[in-house]
Amino acid sequence: MAEAKGFFGDSGSELLFFFLILVVLFMPFGRC
C-alpha cells in the first residue's frame, strides 16, 4: 500500500486518470 500511496502522492493527476478509467469501464454496465 505504501508504494501505491507514494505513486499517487507523486502526481495527483494519476489518481484522477485512474478514476476516469473506472468510470469508462463501468459506464456500459450502468446503461444496461
XYZ file of N, CA and C in Angstrom:
96
model
N 0.833 -1.203 0.000
C 0.000 0.000 0.000
C 0.870 1.257 0.000
N 2.031 1.155 0.625
C 2.942 2.301 0.696
C 3.388 2.713 -0.707
N 3.624 1.731 -1.573
C 4.069 2.036 -2.938
C 2.969 2.768 -3.708
N 1.737 2.274 -3.584
C 0.621 2.904 -4.285
C 0.404 4.321 -3.754
N 0.546 4.474 -2.423
C 0.345 5.785 -1.804
C 1.375 6.766 -2.352
N 2.638 6.344 -2.417
C 3.698 7.209 -2.916
C 3.495 7.519 -4.393
N 2.996 6.525 -5.144
C 2.780 6.715 -6.578
C 1.733 7.798 -6.815
N 0.610 7.687 -6.091
C -0.458 8.669 -6.256
C -0.048 10.018 -5.677
N 0.747 9.985 -4.593
C 1.173 11.229 -3.953
C 2.130 12.005 -4.848
N 2.896 11.277 -5.685
C 3.869 11.931 -6.560
C 3.160 12.790 -7.610
N 2.017 12.296 -8.097
C 1.274 13.050 -9.112
C -0.225 12.884 -8.884
N -0.896 13.958 -8.529
C -2.340 13.897 -8.258
C -3.132 13.519 -9.501
N -2.632 13.886 -10.693
C -3.388 13.567 -11.910
C -3.506 12.076 -12.138
N -2.554 11.305 -11.595
C -2.600 9.846 -11.772
C -3.877 9.287 -11.156
N -4.257 9.813 -9.993
C -5.456 9.329 -9.308
C -6.699 9.671 -10.120
N -6.729 10.875 -10.680
C -7.873 11.292 -11.490
C -7.973 10.438 -12.746
N -6.820 10.131 -13.344
C -6.796 9.313 -14.557
C -7.311 7.907 -14.260
N -6.901 7.351 -13.102
C -7.335 6.018 -12.695
C -8.846 6.004 -12.473
N -9.371 7.063 -11.850
C -10.809 7.159 -11.592
C -11.574 7.254 -12.913
N -11.016 7.998 -13.864
C -11.657 8.162 -15.167
C -11.771 6.818 -15.880
N -10.711 5.990 -15.773
C -10.723 4.666 -16.397
C -11.834 3.817 -15.792
N -11.994 3.870 -14.475
C -13.038 3.086 -13.803
C -14.410 3.518 -14.300
N -14.611 4.821 -14.463
C -15.904 5.337 -14.934
C -16.206 4.822 -16.337
N -15.200 4.851 -17.213
C -15.378 4.395 -18.598
C -15.686 2.899 -18.646
N -15.026 2.135 -17.765
C -15.224 0.690 -17.759
C -16.601 0.310 -17.228
N -17.087 1.049 -16.224
C -18.377 0.710 -15.607
C -19.555 1.410 -16.272
N -19.286 2.340 -17.176
C -20.367 3.073 -17.841
C -21.318 2.145 -18.613
N -20.811 1.191 -19.422
C -21.690 0.276 -20.167
C -22.582 -0.532 -19.237
N -22.048 -0.968 -18.086
C -22.836 -1.769 -17.143
C -23.956 -0.924 -16.553
N -23.688 0.338 -16.314
C -24.694 1.228 -15.733
C -25.833 1.471 -16.720
N -25.515 1.582 -17.995
C -26.542 1.816 -19.005
C -27.404 0.577 -19.200
N -26.798 -0.602 -19.095
C -27.533 -1.856 -19.259
C -28.340 -2.116 -17.982
